[in-house]
Amino acid sequence: MPPSPATDGGKIALSLTGGGMTGAFYEVGCLAALDDFLGFDFSSTGFHIYIGVSAGASVASLLAKGVPVRKVYWGLLHGTEPALHFKRGDFYVANRWAILKSVAGSILSLPGFVIRSIRLRLNPSPFEYMHFLEERLPPGLFALEAYQRYVSRLLESFGKTDSFADLTRELYIPATDLDLGTRRVFSNSDREAVPISHAVAASSAIPLFFRPFQIQGRDYIDGSTGRVAHIDVGVKAGASTVLVINPLLNISNDQSAVCIPRRDGKCAKISEKGMSFIQDQASRIETRVRLDGEIRRLQVEYPQVKIYRIEPSTSEVMMFLHPTMSYAEREQILRYGYTSMTSILKRRRAVIEELMQFHGLNPPDEASIGG
């Protein structure tokens, strides 16, 4: 049965944003804490609306299908769910044929480039050659077909179908049409036409890292390419309250409080950690700024909608140090998400009251939640 509506008669939505594998672990940890903190009368599978973007799409899909987050959390933490015993190859595989084809094409094109330069009386240079090669480069280093198949098997292992058709909750998975630059939101209306696993893969196709994922002849890339949380999707579907869990927040590398270690053990500036750290920090800064703008615009346009935002601390180094696709550190990330959410709930009583009343439950008193 659907849960009782929120106190103002609207729906309540959960938006899970991207952040790679570690981001998904953080979201699972947060939601497990939410369920445990509010008691067994509450369940994260009871939201009216689920919005899953990029890595968050896989978690949102499981919840919308009714898979208890506690089961996923403990399955990841202690290995009690065989379907959650995955390898890196279950998520992405090298786009080997495209890479080999690109390398061969680059080598074979060199004579043609030199002849063309001579004819045009140009001075051949490595930079001009790189531009000349651009169309011969692969569309992405990795392919997502393995990930799509894994998501499909994961749903099946929990006794669920890989289809929007039999959902009892509303599920929205945004992706970006690469050629048109427009948003495509896969949802219950797609029914059997688009499998959930395909929508998840399309929303997860991070440019350059993954090649675009094709659905119905269209190329799609990461759903967070435009908006971060796609809160407007939930609002337009009737949500009066939206809970956003966003793992991607930039680190505040204040060395009086934070230490990112160098190999020599000293504290480092981000610029001393290399290109990947700089790119990661830049991506996180951009995500934070875009999400700030997204929420501000919606609060102006829909002042009656309540938006709660859950994020890691900017001074928490651990979330920044691990690669976003790391599985080895899952236990640390899961536990951090759990304890982080518990701490947030103790400080923000409004979140507790909203979620409890939404489920038709009495909010706990001050003493029971630690004030």
PDB file of C-alpha atoms in Angstrom, residues 224-342:
ATOM      1  CA  SER A 224      24.272  15.105 -14.134  1.00  0.00           C
ATOM      2  CA  THR A 225      25.750  16.834 -17.180  1.00  0.00           C
ATOM      3  CA  GLY A 226      23.094  19.553 -16.840  1.00  0.00           C
ATOM      4  CA  ARG A 227      21.238  19.563 -13.542  1.00  0.00           C
ATOM      5  CA  VAL A 228      22.658  17.792 -10.493  1.00  0.00           C
ATOM      6  CA  ALA A 229      19.624  16.509  -8.565  1.00  0.00           C
ATOM      7  CA  HIS A 230      16.788  17.132 -11.074  1.00  0.00           C
ATOM      8  CA  ILE A 231      14.565  18.255  -8.213  1.00  0.00           C
ATOM      9  CA  ASP A 232      12.184  19.880 -10.684  1.00  0.00           C
ATOM     10  CA  VAL A 233      11.211  16.422 -11.948  1.00  0.00           C
ATOM     11  CA  GLY A 234       9.924  15.495  -8.492  1.00  0.00           C
ATOM     12  CA  VAL A 235       8.199  18.843  -7.978  1.00  0.00           C
ATOM     13  CA  LYS A 236       6.392  18.608 -11.335  1.00  0.00           C
ATOM     14  CA  ALA A 237       5.311  15.076 -10.353  1.00  0.00           C
ATOM     15  CA  GLY A 238       3.611  16.516  -7.269  1.00  0.00           C
ATOM     16  CA  ALA A 239       6.300  16.410  -4.573  1.00  0.00           C
ATOM     17  CA  SER A 240       5.858  18.920  -1.765  1.00  0.00           C
ATOM     18  CA  THR A 241       8.988  17.692   0.030  1.00  0.00           C
ATOM     19  CA  VAL A 242      12.276  16.569  -1.529  1.00  0.00           C
ATOM     20  CA  LEU A 243      15.149  14.897   0.298  1.00  0.00           C
ATOM     21  CA  VAL A 244      18.399  15.227  -1.695  1.00  0.00           C
ATOM     22  CA  ILE A 245      21.449  13.084  -0.891  1.00  0.00           C
ATOM     23  CA  ASN A 246      24.512  14.424  -2.699  1.00  0.00           C
ATOM     24  CA  PRO A 247      27.886  12.684  -2.144  1.00  0.00           C
ATOM     25  CA  LEU A 248      29.872  15.069  -4.376  1.00  0.00           C
ATOM     26  CA  LEU A 249      30.952  18.023  -2.266  1.00  0.00           C
ATOM     27  CA  ASN A 250      34.360  19.617  -2.679  1.00  0.00           C
ATOM     28  CA  ILE A 251      36.862  19.352   0.123  1.00  0.00           C
ATOM     29  CA  SER A 252      37.840  22.442   2.089  1.00  0.00           C
ATOM     30  CA  ASN A 253      41.581  21.863   2.306  1.00  0.00           C
ATOM     31  CA  ASP A 254      42.204  24.153   5.262  1.00  0.00           C
ATOM     32  CA  GLN A 255      45.514  22.763   6.517  1.00  0.00           C
ATOM     33  CA  SER A 256      44.865  24.031  10.031  1.00  0.00           C
ATOM     34  CA  ALA A 257      42.083  21.425  10.261  1.00  0.00           C
ATOM     35  CA  VAL A 258      42.651  18.998   7.362  1.00  0.00           C
ATOM     36  CA  CYS A 259      45.656  17.075   6.129  1.00  0.00           C
ATOM     37  CA  ILE A 260      45.797  15.429   2.724  1.00  0.00           C
ATOM     38  CA  PRO A 261      48.986  13.359   3.045  1.00  0.00           C
ATOM     39  CA  ARG A 262      51.800  13.404   0.526  1.00  0.00           C
ATOM     40  CA  ARG A 263      54.083  10.426   0.075  1.00  0.00           C
ATOM     41  CA  ASP A 264      56.581  11.974   2.478  1.00  0.00           C
ATOM     42  CA  GLY A 265      53.874  12.189   5.150  1.00  0.00           C
ATOM     43  CA  LYS A 266      53.521  15.967   5.038  1.00  0.00           C
ATOM     44  CA  CYS A 267      50.252  17.735   4.323  1.00  0.00           C
ATOM     45  CA  ALA A 268      49.716  18.628   0.684  1.00  0.00           C
ATOM     46  CA  LYS A 269      47.942  21.285  -1.306  1.00  0.00           C
ATOM     47  CA  ILE A 270      45.592  19.784  -3.864  1.00  0.00           C
ATOM     48  CA  SER A 271      47.818  21.015  -6.694  1.00  0.00           C
ATOM     49  CA  GLU A 272      50.615  18.831  -5.288  1.00  0.00           C
ATOM     50  CA  LYS A 273      48.523  15.664  -5.594  1.00  0.00           C
ATOM     51  CA  GLY A 274      48.423  15.582  -9.388  1.00  0.00           C
ATOM     52  CA  MET A 275      46.020  16.065 -12.266  1.00  0.00           C
ATOM     53  CA  SER A 276      43.378  13.582 -11.118  1.00  0.00           C
ATOM     54  CA  PHE A 277      43.002  15.319  -7.748  1.00  0.00           C
ATOM     55  CA  ILE A 278      42.755  18.724  -9.404  1.00  0.00           C
ATOM     56  CA  GLN A 279      40.126  17.453 -11.849  1.00  0.00           C
ATOM     57  CA  ASP A 280      38.184  15.741  -9.049  1.00  0.00           C
ATOM     58  CA  GLN A 281      38.167  18.884  -6.895  1.00  0.00           C
ATOM     59  CA  ALA A 282      37.115  21.013  -9.891  1.00  0.00           C
ATOM     60  CA  SER A 283      34.259  18.605 -10.651  1.00  0.00           C
ATOM     61  CA  ARG A 284      33.107  18.713  -7.024  1.00  0.00           C
ATOM     62  CA  ILE A 285      33.219  22.504  -6.919  1.00  0.00           C
ATOM     63  CA  GLU A 286      31.175  22.674 -10.114  1.00  0.00           C
ATOM     64  CA  THR A 287      28.643  20.177  -8.720  1.00  0.00           C
ATOM     65  CA  ARG A 288      28.239  22.174  -5.504  1.00  0.00           C
ATOM     66  CA  VAL A 289      27.736  25.468  -7.349  1.00  0.00           C
ATOM     67  CA  ARG A 290      25.245  23.964  -9.818  1.00  0.00           C
ATOM     68  CA  LEU A 291      23.268  22.291  -7.037  1.00  0.00           C
ATOM     69  CA  ASP A 292      23.198  25.556  -5.060  1.00  0.00           C
ATOM     70  CA  GLY A 293      21.767  27.304  -8.121  1.00  0.00           C
ATOM     71  CA  GLU A 294      19.289  24.519  -8.805  1.00  0.00           C
ATOM     72  CA  ILE A 295      17.881  24.684  -5.286  1.00  0.00           C
ATOM     73  CA  ARG A 296      17.755  28.499  -5.220  1.00  0.00           C
ATOM     74  CA  ARG A 297      15.823  28.637  -8.491  1.00  0.00           C
ATOM     75  CA  LEU A 298      13.314  26.050  -7.318  1.00  0.00           C
ATOM     76  CA  GLN A 299      12.801  27.783  -3.983  1.00  0.00           C
ATOM     77  CA  VAL A 300      11.937  30.985  -5.852  1.00  0.00           C
ATOM     78  CA  GLU A 301       9.654  29.244  -8.346  1.00  0.00           C
ATOM     79  CA  TYR A 302       8.071  26.854  -5.824  1.00  0.00           C
ATOM     80  CA  PRO A 303       8.352  28.505  -2.383  1.00  0.00           C
ATOM     81  CA  GLN A 304       5.894  26.005  -0.894  1.00  0.00           C
ATOM     82  CA  VAL A 305       8.220  23.025  -1.585  1.00  0.00           C
ATOM     83  CA  LYS A 306      10.513  21.912   1.233  1.00  0.00           C
ATOM     84  CA  ILE A 307      13.980  20.768   0.165  1.00  0.00           C
ATOM     85  CA  TYR A 308      16.327  18.956   2.561  1.00  0.00           C
ATOM     86  CA  ARG A 309      19.930  18.455   1.464  1.00  0.00           C
ATOM     87  CA  ILE A 310      22.215  15.768   2.911  1.00  0.00           C
ATOM     88  CA  GLU A 311      25.951  15.917   2.097  1.00  0.00           C
ATOM     89  CA  PRO A 312      29.297  14.858   3.576  1.00  0.00           C
ATOM     90  CA  SER A 313      31.394  17.414   5.426  1.00  0.00           C
ATOM     91  CA  THR A 314      33.690  19.575   3.278  1.00  0.00           C
ATOM     92  CA  SER A 315      36.501  18.861   5.721  1.00  0.00           C
ATOM     93  CA  GLU A 316      36.093  15.081   5.474  1.00  0.00           C
ATOM     94  CA  VAL A 317      39.218  13.967   3.622  1.00  0.00           C
ATOM     95  CA  MET A 318      38.240  10.317   3.383  1.00  0.00           C
ATOM     96  CA  MET A 319      35.478  10.906   0.830  1.00  0.00           C
ATOM     97  CA  PHE A 320      37.901  12.881  -1.334  1.00  0.00           C
ATOM     98  CA  LEU A 321      40.897  10.554  -1.233  1.00  0.00           C
ATOM     99  CA  HIS A 322      39.248   7.418  -2.581  1.00  0.00           C
ATOM    100  CA  PRO A 323      38.719   7.111  -6.341  1.00  0.00           C
ATOM    101  CA  THR A 324      35.014   7.433  -7.164  1.00  0.00           C
ATOM    102  CA  MET A 325      34.978   3.910  -8.633  1.00  0.00           C
ATOM    103  CA  SER A 326      36.757   2.261  -5.694  1.00  0.00           C
ATOM    104  CA  TYR A 327      35.124  -0.889  -4.287  1.00  0.00           C
ATOM    105  CA  ALA A 328      37.934  -1.845  -1.915  1.00  0.00           C
ATOM    106  CA  GLU A 329      37.031   0.955   0.487  1.00  0.00           C
ATOM    107  CA  ARG A 330      33.319   0.169   0.536  1.00  0.00           C
ATOM    108  CA  GLU A 331      33.199  -0.634   4.267  1.00  0.00           C
ATOM    109  CA  GLN A 332      34.710   2.702   5.246  1.00  0.00           C
ATOM    110  CA  ILE A 333      32.413   4.648   2.929  1.00  0.00           C
ATOM    111  CA  LEU A 334      29.295   2.749   4.025  1.00  0.00           C
ATOM    112  CA  ARG A 335      30.054   3.310   7.707  1.00  0.00           C
ATOM    113  CA  TYR A 336      30.868   6.963   7.099  1.00  0.00           C
ATOM    114  CA  GLY A 337      27.534   7.492   5.324  1.00  0.00           C
ATOM    115  CA  TYR A 338      25.755   5.766   8.206  1.00  0.00           C
ATOM    116  CA  THR A 339      27.383   7.764  10.997  1.00  0.00           C
ATOM    117  CA  SER A 340      27.201  10.998   8.997  1.00  0.00           C
ATOM    118  CA  MET A 341      23.446  10.632   8.471  1.00  0.00           C
ATOM    119  CA  THR A 342      22.880   9.745  12.112  1.00  0.00           C
TER     120      THR A 342
END
